[in-house]
Tab-separated table of C-alpha atoms and ligand atoms in Angstrom:
chain	number	residue	atom	x	y	z
G	49	UNK	CA	10.004	-40.127	47.533
G	50	UNK	CA	9.324	-36.571	46.342
G	51	UNK	CA	10.864	-34.054	48.810
G	52	UNK	CA	8.423	-31.423	49.504
G	53	UNK	CA	9.491	-27.909	48.616
G	54	UNK	CA	8.325	-24.597	50.148
G	55	UNK	CA	9.192	-21.681	48.096
G	56	UNK	CA	8.759	-17.982	48.944
G	57	UNK	CA	7.897	-15.487	46.144
G	58	UNK	CA	8.784	-12.150	47.525
G	59	UNK	CA	7.341	-10.542	44.314
G	60	UNK	CA	8.243	-6.829	44.102
G	61	UNK	CA	8.970	-6.572	47.931
G	62	UNK	CA	12.158	-5.833	50.005
G	63	UNK	CA	15.246	-3.648	49.284
G	64	UNK	CA	18.527	-5.171	49.101
G	65	UNK	CA	19.356	-4.597	52.776
G	66	UNK	CA	15.905	-5.726	53.835
G	67	UNK	CA	16.172	-8.989	51.767
G	68	UNK	CA	19.502	-9.877	53.241
G	69	UNK	CA	18.288	-9.254	56.774
G	70	UNK	CA	15.170	-11.364	56.315
G	71	UNK	CA	17.427	-14.282	55.086
G	72	UNK	CA	19.904	-13.978	57.925
G	73	UNK	CA	16.850	-14.296	60.348
G	74	UNK	CA	15.319	-17.245	58.477
G	75	UNK	CA	18.306	-19.381	57.511
G	76	UNK	CA	19.495	-20.577	60.868
G	77	UNK	CA	15.852	-21.577	61.863
G	78	UNK	CA	15.162	-23.267	58.574
G	79	UNK	CA	18.413	-25.294	58.957
G	80	UNK	CA	16.872	-26.992	61.909
G	81	UNK	CA	14.082	-28.541	59.928
G	82	UNK	CA	14.856	-31.594	57.968
G	83	UNK	CA	12.955	-33.229	55.057
G	84	UNK	CA	11.816	-30.091	53.234
G	85	UNK	CA	13.495	-28.086	50.626
G	86	UNK	CA	13.370	-24.482	51.207
G	87	UNK	CA	13.752	-21.829	48.555
G	88	UNK	CA	13.543	-17.947	48.543
G	89	UNK	CA	12.876	-15.901	45.392
G	90	UNK	CA	13.685	-12.153	45.990
G	91	UNK	CA	13.603	-9.401	43.479
G	92	UNK	CA	16.534	-9.467	40.854
G	93	UNK	CA	18.107	-6.595	42.554
G	94	UNK	CA	18.616	-8.674	45.920
G	95	UNK	CA	19.697	-11.916	44.433
G	96	UNK	CA	23.438	-11.225	44.969
G	97	UNK	CA	23.070	-10.025	48.518
G	98	UNK	CA	20.716	-12.976	49.426
G	99	UNK	CA	23.244	-15.465	47.931
G	100	UNK	CA	25.883	-14.067	50.180
G	101	UNK	CA	23.652	-14.025	53.266
G	102	UNK	CA	22.723	-17.563	52.589
G	103	UNK	CA	26.232	-18.559	52.381
G	104	UNK	CA	26.547	-22.307	53.190
G	105	UNK	CA	23.067	-22.555	54.694
G	106	UNK	CA	20.613	-25.119	53.364
G	107	UNK	CA	18.445	-22.511	51.549
G	108	UNK	CA	17.775	-22.476	47.804
G	109	UNK	CA	17.637	-19.253	45.819
G	110	UNK	CA	15.278	-18.584	42.989
G	111	UNK	CA	14.661	-15.647	40.464
G	112	UNK	CA	11.053	-14.632	39.873
G	113	UNK	CA	11.284	-14.405	36.056
G	114	UNK	CA	13.827	-14.252	33.197
G	115	UNK	CA	13.956	-13.813	29.538
G	116	UNK	CA	14.967	-16.797	27.202
G	117	UNK	CA	17.740	-15.117	25.267
G	118	UNK	CA	21.276	-15.230	26.667
G	119	UNK	CA	22.090	-11.646	25.852
G	120	UNK	CA	21.179	-8.696	23.355
G	121	UNK	CA	18.990	-5.753	22.885
G	122	UNK	CA	16.169	-6.491	25.305
G	123	UNK	CA	16.142	-3.534	27.604
G	124	UNK	CA	15.161	-4.263	31.033
G	125	UNK	CA	15.288	-8.027	30.742
G	126	UNK	CA	17.500	-10.535	32.704
G	127	UNK	CA	18.885	-13.530	30.888
G	128	UNK	CA	19.424	-17.256	31.882
G	129	UNK	CA	23.214	-16.768	31.541
G	130	UNK	CA	23.017	-14.004	34.331
G	131	UNK	CA	21.107	-16.051	36.682
G	132	UNK	CA	23.204	-19.120	36.131
G	133	UNK	CA	25.647	-19.596	38.979
G	134	UNK	CA	23.849	-16.942	41.123
G	135	UNK	CA	20.588	-19.071	41.964
G	136	UNK	CA	19.239	-22.518	41.221
G	137	UNK	CA	15.539	-21.887	40.641
G	138	UNK	CA	13.575	-19.524	38.538
G	139	UNK	CA	9.775	-18.961	38.817
G	140	UNK	CA	8.251	-18.864	35.194
G	141	UNK	CA	4.757	-18.100	33.821
G	142	UNK	CA	3.545	-16.732	37.226
G	143	UNK	CA	-0.155	-15.439	36.641
G	144	UNK	CA	0.880	-11.945	37.460
G	145	UNK	CA	3.421	-12.212	34.551
G	146	UNK	CA	0.747	-13.519	32.436
G	147	UNK	CA	-1.890	-10.948	33.513
G	148	UNK	CA	0.228	-7.796	33.752
G	149	UNK	CA	2.990	-8.377	31.356
G	150	UNK	CA	1.444	-10.290	28.477
G	151	UNK	CA	3.349	-13.580	28.941
G	152	UNK	CA	2.106	-16.452	26.807
G	153	UNK	CA	2.184	-20.179	27.014
G	154	UNK	CA	4.781	-20.079	24.115
G	155	UNK	CA	7.017	-17.636	25.815
G	156	UNK	CA	6.870	-19.597	29.034
G	157	UNK	CA	7.890	-22.954	26.935
G	158	UNK	CA	10.995	-20.849	25.523
G	159	UNK	CA	11.776	-19.841	29.057
G	160	UNK	CA	11.613	-23.392	30.441
G	161	UNK	CA	13.872	-24.656	27.645
G	162	UNK	CA	16.350	-21.739	28.387
G	163	UNK	CA	16.264	-22.452	32.023
G	164	UNK	CA	17.374	-26.012	31.616
G	165	UNK	CA	19.916	-25.194	29.029
G	166	UNK	CA	21.617	-23.036	31.941
G	167	UNK	CA	21.154	-25.414	34.582
G	168	UNK	CA	18.165	-23.528	36.298
G	169	UNK	CA	15.188	-25.552	37.540
G	170	UNK	CA	11.984	-23.968	36.640
G	171	UNK	CA	8.943	-23.515	38.873
G	172	UNK	CA	6.296	-23.259	36.360
G	173	UNK	CA	3.125	-21.673	37.470
G	174	UNK	CA	-0.366	-22.647	36.058
G	175	UNK	CA	-3.894	-21.798	37.140
G	176	UNK	CA	-7.340	-20.699	36.201
G	177	UNK	CA	-9.186	-17.505	36.662
G	178	UNK	CA	-12.363	-17.299	38.837
G	179	UNK	CA	-14.547	-16.932	35.536
G	180	UNK	CA	-12.851	-20.106	34.075
G	181	UNK	CA	-13.583	-22.032	37.458
G	182	UNK	CA	-17.194	-20.815	37.465
G	183	UNK	CA	-17.668	-21.833	33.893
G	184	UNK	CA	-16.400	-25.383	34.477
G	185	UNK	CA	-13.151	-24.865	32.405
G	186	UNK	CA	-10.535	-25.448	35.043
G	187	UNK	CA	-9.482	-28.800	33.906
G	188	UNK	CA	-9.232	-28.172	30.377
G	189	UNK	CA	-7.446	-24.845	30.849
G	190	UNK	CA	-4.885	-26.044	33.388
G	191	UNK	CA	-4.174	-29.226	31.301
G	192	UNK	CA	-3.581	-27.002	28.275
G	193	UNK	CA	-1.215	-24.737	30.215
G	194	UNK	CA	0.817	-27.779	31.465
G	195	UNK	CA	0.918	-29.169	27.704
G	196	UNK	CA	1.957	-25.940	26.073
G	197	UNK	CA	4.611	-25.030	28.841
G	198	UNK	CA	6.238	-28.510	28.373
G	199	UNK	CA	6.114	-28.855	24.732
G	200	UNK	CA	9.021	-30.484	23.219
G	201	UNK	CA	10.812	-30.916	26.619
G	202	UNK	CA	12.545	-34.248	27.166
G	203	UNK	CA	11.378	-36.593	30.018
G	204	UNK	CA	14.626	-36.126	32.003
G	205	UNK	CA	14.096	-32.457	32.331
G	206	UNK	CA	10.396	-32.729	33.002
G	207	UNK	CA	11.055	-34.921	35.982
G	208	UNK	CA	13.308	-32.367	37.492
G	209	UNK	CA	10.994	-29.252	37.125
G	210	UNK	CA	8.375	-28.090	39.761
G	211	UNK	CA	4.851	-27.175	38.868
G	212	UNK	CA	2.921	-24.557	41.028
G	213	UNK	CA	-0.716	-24.970	40.710
G	214	UNK	CA	-1.943	-21.358	41.634
G	215	UNK	CA	-5.603	-20.576	41.100
G	216	UNK	CA	-5.651	-17.026	40.099
G	217	UNK	CA	-8.578	-16.224	42.335
G	218	UNK	CA	-6.680	-17.517	45.468
G	219	UNK	CA	-3.585	-15.330	44.885
G	220	UNK	CA	-3.100	-12.577	47.435
G	221	UNK	CA	-6.844	-12.780	48.068
G	222	UNK	CA	-6.895	-14.409	51.545
G	223	UNK	CA	-9.261	-16.894	50.047
G	224	UNK	CA	-7.289	-20.091	49.277
G	225	UNK	CA	-8.578	-23.120	47.257
G	226	UNK	CA	-9.757	-25.826	49.502
G	227	UNK	CA	-7.235	-28.659	49.863
G	228	UNK	CA	-9.766	-30.890	48.150
G	229	UNK	CA	-9.907	-28.618	45.178
G	230	UNK	CA	-6.255	-28.171	45.007
G	231	UNK	CA	-5.756	-31.946	45.236
G	232	UNK	CA	-8.345	-32.725	42.558
G	233	UNK	CA	-6.329	-30.220	39.949
G	234	UNK	CA	-2.908	-31.441	41.101
G	235	UNK	CA	-3.677	-35.206	40.987
G	236	UNK	CA	-6.668	-35.346	38.563
G	237	UNK	CA	-5.409	-32.743	36.025
G	238	UNK	CA	-1.840	-31.906	36.330
G	239	UNK	CA	-0.539	-35.424	36.977
G	240	UNK	CA	-2.875	-36.693	34.424
G	241	UNK	CA	-1.732	-34.393	31.843
G	242	UNK	CA	1.953	-35.243	32.670
G	243	UNK	CA	1.124	-38.943	32.620
G	244	UNK	CA	-0.544	-38.512	29.118
G	245	UNK	CA	2.651	-36.661	27.814
G	246	UNK	CA	5.464	-38.641	29.758
G	247	UNK	CA	3.794	-41.632	31.165
G	248	UNK	CA	3.071	-42.524	34.879
G	249	UNK	CA	6.576	-42.665	36.163
G	250	UNK	CA	7.479	-39.279	35.141
G	251	UNK	CA	4.082	-37.819	36.324
G	252	UNK	CA	4.788	-39.266	39.891
G	253	UNK	CA	8.381	-38.071	39.769
G	254	UNK	CA	7.348	-34.275	39.247
G	255	UNK	CA	6.847	-32.016	42.221
G	256	UNK	CA	3.648	-30.217	42.166
G	257	UNK	CA	3.115	-27.402	44.663
G	258	UNK	CA	-0.101	-25.464	45.590
G	259	UNK	CA	-0.142	-21.675	45.756
G	260	UNK	CA	-2.621	-18.979	46.606
G	261	UNK	CA	-3.088	-17.512	50.146
G	262	UNK	CA	-1.105	-20.315	51.902
G	263	UNK	CA	-0.688	-19.333	55.603
G	264	UNK	CA	0.511	-21.177	58.667
G	265	UNK	CA	-3.104	-21.657	59.656
G	266	UNK	CA	-4.038	-23.543	56.481
G	267	UNK	CA	-0.990	-25.168	55.083
G	268	UNK	CA	-1.450	-28.425	56.996
G	269	UNK	CA	-4.566	-29.279	55.030
G	270	UNK	CA	-2.803	-29.001	51.843
G	271	UNK	CA	0.202	-30.845	52.954
G	272	UNK	CA	-2.096	-33.610	54.294
G	273	UNK	CA	-2.716	-34.447	50.718
G	274	UNK	CA	-0.019	-36.935	49.259
G	275	UNK	CA	-0.042	-35.432	45.841
G	276	UNK	CA	0.710	-31.893	47.037
G	277	UNK	CA	4.320	-31.627	47.319
G	278	UNK	CA	4.779	-28.158	48.973
G	279	UNK	CA	3.716	-24.660	48.361
G	280	UNK	CA	4.487	-21.550	46.542
G	281	UNK	CA	3.938	-18.729	49.104
G	282	UNK	CA	3.639	-14.911	48.514
G	283	UNK	CA	2.495	-12.823	51.399
G	284	UNK	CA	3.357	-15.316	54.166
G	285	UNK	CA	7.054	-15.710	52.858
G	286	UNK	CA	7.818	-12.251	53.612
G	287	UNK	CA	8.219	-12.577	57.373
G	288	UNK	CA	10.692	-15.092	59.034
G	289	UNK	CA	8.074	-16.414	61.663
G	290	UNK	CA	5.425	-17.333	59.131
G	291	UNK	CA	8.033	-18.859	56.687
G	292	UNK	CA	9.596	-21.024	59.216
G	293	UNK	CA	6.293	-22.092	60.506
G	294	UNK	CA	5.167	-23.055	56.867
G	295	UNK	CA	8.391	-25.178	56.560
G	296	UNK	CA	7.942	-26.743	59.974
G	297	UNK	CA	4.280	-27.593	59.384
G	298	UNK	CA	5.191	-29.019	56.053
G	299	UNK	CA	7.905	-31.297	57.607
G	300	UNK	CA	5.344	-32.376	60.332
G	301	UNK	CA	2.613	-33.306	57.732
G	302	UNK	CA	4.995	-34.993	55.171
G	303	UNK	CA	7.251	-36.561	57.915
L	272	LIG	P1	-0.016	-15.463	47.996
L	272	LIG	O1	0.878	-15.389	46.504
L	272	LIG	O2	0.475	-16.496	48.822
L	272	LIG	O3	0.311	-13.966	48.582
L	272	LIG	O4	-1.324	-15.629	47.660
L	272	LIG	C1	1.103	-16.570	46.052
L	272	LIG	C2	1.952	-16.432	44.806
L	272	LIG	O5	1.447	-15.703	43.903
L	272	LIG	O6	2.741	-17.147	44.231
């Protein structure tokens, strides 16, 4: 009942021309794979060109961040008003934003509220550091992040958002979490936190992805878990063969 979703987080990679070319290469191949929602999240600079390259193809478009105000003296920021009509999704609270750009749970919450106010679906990232995992703090940390991110949001919005569980130590390291560990956090911590806040029905409606060193060679293990509804993919989303393979393997596992 939850459609799996594979989202490519291109991070700070690809020029406008490269981004458009990559999407033109991927889109027709992705169209042949039913049952999986596919999304690409290029840098801001390439959103327009990628939107045009997508055309009518069955491929969603997302931004990697945004500010929560509609306009004003916020040099260097991009607003939800600017993204509305351009893309459908926005990644919020990625650990790289939290680590390198000082994003806080409160700011992530404001951004989620603003995204919904402008018709954008947030992909909200949560996850623990290696030190936190080793200290046995994963569950508490991730549950707190979920609670803080969703503070004050109505249930009808929460059921539409996407959560990406991305353990920081697994991102870009080539060392993914085990499917068992990912499943334990997604089912045991994230859905439990959602159930506590919004009840079981909403907790079962929310799509929760895994992210962190997902590759064609390991995605099947994650997708075999019923509580894992897809993946947020960095490195392996940057070439067409890998991204198409990730979507195909997800369709097979979930089909
Ligand atoms: P990775 O990145 O797939 O390169 O580990 C995932 C992410 O940061 O979303």
